[in-house]
């Protein structure tokens, strides 16, 4: 990801992955269908234990959860607020990182990254500077699969390790468990 060198200590992460309803993927909760991709990214940037997890999910158009919101609180102080929906009127795929170094917004749909930082101007006064980080037109999922195939063929480490994938899946399963035990769905 183009942000690997830019984001060093995120303190707040906000994610919106919203899509219109399609029959595809409705055999699983939206957490496993859409949110899991963002969980993987969050865990990549926040190397800290999860201190608390709050989750709510609502089955609206299918018998599985179609919209979910999760709040992760990490031991390092970072908070991640993640919303995934497959019942939105419009598609939105954004992740935003807030840190002492600046603000970084990734728009997966537009394939752009906007980064805002403070920098001293010629007089030494702090000003906000916007940097647009170039993102290639590659498909991240295709790149991940290609990396895996190359790793098998060349016996090298893939872009996403099996351990990383296991951690993301374990977190997704824990989120689903938490949603099922929440007051909202038990009524």
XYZ file of C-alpha atoms in Angstrom:
187
model
C 0.000 0.000 0.000
C 1.221 3.481 -0.835
C 0.749 4.608 2.774
C 3.243 2.170 4.293
C 5.925 4.850 4.640
C 3.558 7.712 5.542
C 1.480 6.300 8.404
C 3.543 5.429 11.441
C 1.243 5.915 14.440
C -2.483 6.121 13.687
C -4.602 7.195 16.652
C -7.993 7.103 14.927
C -9.073 5.153 11.857
C -12.455 5.529 10.194
C -13.646 3.156 7.491
C -16.737 3.170 5.270
C -17.209 0.300 2.822
C -20.734 0.731 1.488
C -22.295 -1.003 -1.518
C -25.746 -1.374 -3.063
C -27.499 -4.687 -2.449
C -26.602 -7.639 -4.675
C -27.580 -11.275 -4.121
C -23.905 -12.252 -4.345
C -22.334 -12.741 -0.943
C -25.575 -12.877 1.031
C -24.755 -16.387 2.244
C -22.409 -14.756 4.801
C -22.590 -11.708 7.067
C -21.330 -8.405 5.637
C -18.383 -8.765 8.027
C -17.003 -11.722 6.043
C -18.197 -10.379 2.689
C -16.831 -6.805 2.864
C -15.462 -5.739 6.255
C -12.734 -8.384 6.465
C -10.641 -6.506 3.870
C -10.566 -3.417 6.084
C -9.824 -5.436 9.216
C -6.748 -6.775 7.438
C -5.594 -3.227 6.616
C -6.241 -1.957 10.149
C -4.280 -4.822 11.698
C -1.419 -4.076 9.291
C -1.149 -0.476 10.515
C -1.969 -1.017 14.207
C 0.438 -3.498 15.763
C -1.270 -3.659 19.156
C -3.649 -5.915 21.057
C -7.355 -5.172 20.899
C -8.492 -3.909 24.299
C -12.222 -3.774 23.557
C -14.609 -4.498 20.729
C -18.141 -3.173 20.268
C -20.211 -4.429 17.361
C -23.726 -4.103 16.054
C -25.185 -5.630 12.941
C -28.608 -5.645 11.338
C -30.068 -8.078 8.800
C -32.188 -5.819 6.588
C -32.639 -7.387 3.140
C -31.315 -10.894 3.790
C -31.263 -13.330 6.697
C -27.611 -12.421 7.384
C -26.237 -9.149 8.757
C -26.342 -6.607 5.896
C -24.944 -3.585 7.749
C -22.473 -3.585 10.593
C -20.576 -1.069 12.653
C -17.593 -2.033 14.766
C -15.529 -0.006 17.190
C -12.114 -1.414 18.039
C -10.093 0.029 20.893
C -6.411 -0.948 20.887
C -4.016 -1.085 23.849
C -1.817 1.547 22.147
C -4.698 4.055 22.299
C -5.815 3.817 18.676
C -9.553 3.625 17.977
C -10.933 2.190 14.734
C -14.533 2.756 13.684
C -15.525 0.465 10.807
C -18.819 0.445 8.900
C -19.631 -2.096 6.207
C -22.934 -2.182 4.358
C -24.388 -3.927 1.360
C -27.638 -1.940 1.501
C -26.408 1.512 0.548
C -27.855 3.693 -2.200
C -24.329 4.601 -3.353
C -20.941 2.921 -3.264
C -18.355 4.375 -0.906
C -14.999 2.774 -0.153
C -12.891 5.004 2.091
C -10.439 4.583 4.912
C -9.091 7.565 6.831
C -6.120 7.626 9.177
C -5.614 10.385 11.743
C -2.224 10.644 13.444
C 0.155 13.228 14.897
C 1.908 13.148 11.500
C -1.246 14.160 9.642
C -4.461 13.028 8.009
C -4.472 10.452 5.239
C -7.591 9.525 3.244
C -7.738 6.601 0.850
C -10.623 6.502 -1.624
C -10.547 3.017 -3.155
C -13.292 3.862 -5.630
C -11.515 6.925 -7.039
C -8.100 5.278 -6.518
C -6.671 8.322 -4.802
C -4.937 9.167 -1.551
C -5.014 12.630 -0.046
C -2.568 13.429 2.710
C -2.672 16.576 4.862
C 0.351 17.508 6.978
C 1.703 20.517 8.823
C 4.858 22.034 7.351
C 6.746 25.214 8.043
C 6.529 27.837 5.311
C 9.390 30.191 4.305
C 8.727 32.377 7.383
C 8.771 29.351 9.686
C 5.015 29.407 10.348
C 3.149 26.115 10.341
C 0.730 25.638 7.479
C -1.358 22.765 6.223
C -0.057 21.188 3.045
C -2.008 18.767 0.881
C -0.160 15.995 -0.913
C -1.827 13.704 -3.390
C -0.183 10.303 -3.379
C -0.290 8.524 -6.696
C -2.033 5.173 -6.719
C -1.639 2.807 -9.621
C -4.630 1.396 -11.432
C -3.958 -2.126 -10.155
C -6.632 -4.215 -8.443
C -5.570 -4.885 -4.812
C -7.261 -8.296 -4.685
C -5.666 -9.315 -7.979
C -2.287 -8.118 -6.655
C -2.736 -10.163 -3.477
C -3.594 -13.308 -5.475
C -0.678 -12.731 -7.855
C 1.643 -12.318 -4.863
C 0.382 -15.596 -3.408
C 0.921 -17.491 -6.685
C 4.428 -16.006 -7.046
C 5.200 -16.956 -3.445
C 4.198 -20.561 -4.092
C 6.145 -20.768 -7.362
C 9.251 -18.970 -6.046
C 9.003 -20.182 -2.432
C 9.000 -16.628 -1.081
C 6.791 -14.729 1.371
C 3.454 -13.503 -0.045
C 2.171 -9.931 0.256
C -0.314 -11.094 2.923
C 0.980 -13.917 5.085
C -1.130 -16.829 6.249
C -0.730 -15.554 9.812
C -2.012 -12.094 8.815
C -5.020 -13.664 7.082
C -5.683 -15.858 10.132
C -5.656 -12.815 12.448
C -8.126 -10.949 10.219
C -10.419 -13.974 10.003
C -10.258 -14.538 13.779
C -11.198 -10.891 14.355
C -14.083 -11.142 11.862
C -15.382 -14.277 13.611
C -15.132 -12.521 17.002
C -17.075 -9.535 15.595
C -19.828 -11.854 14.333
C -19.943 -13.594 17.724
C -20.201 -10.223 19.466
C -23.018 -9.114 17.140
C -24.968 -12.313 17.816
C -24.777 -11.770 21.567
C -25.711 -8.079 21.422
C -29.037 -6.919 22.820
C -30.142 -5.601 19.425
C -30.251 -8.961 17.619
C -31.576 -11.002 20.555
C -34.910 -9.147 20.653
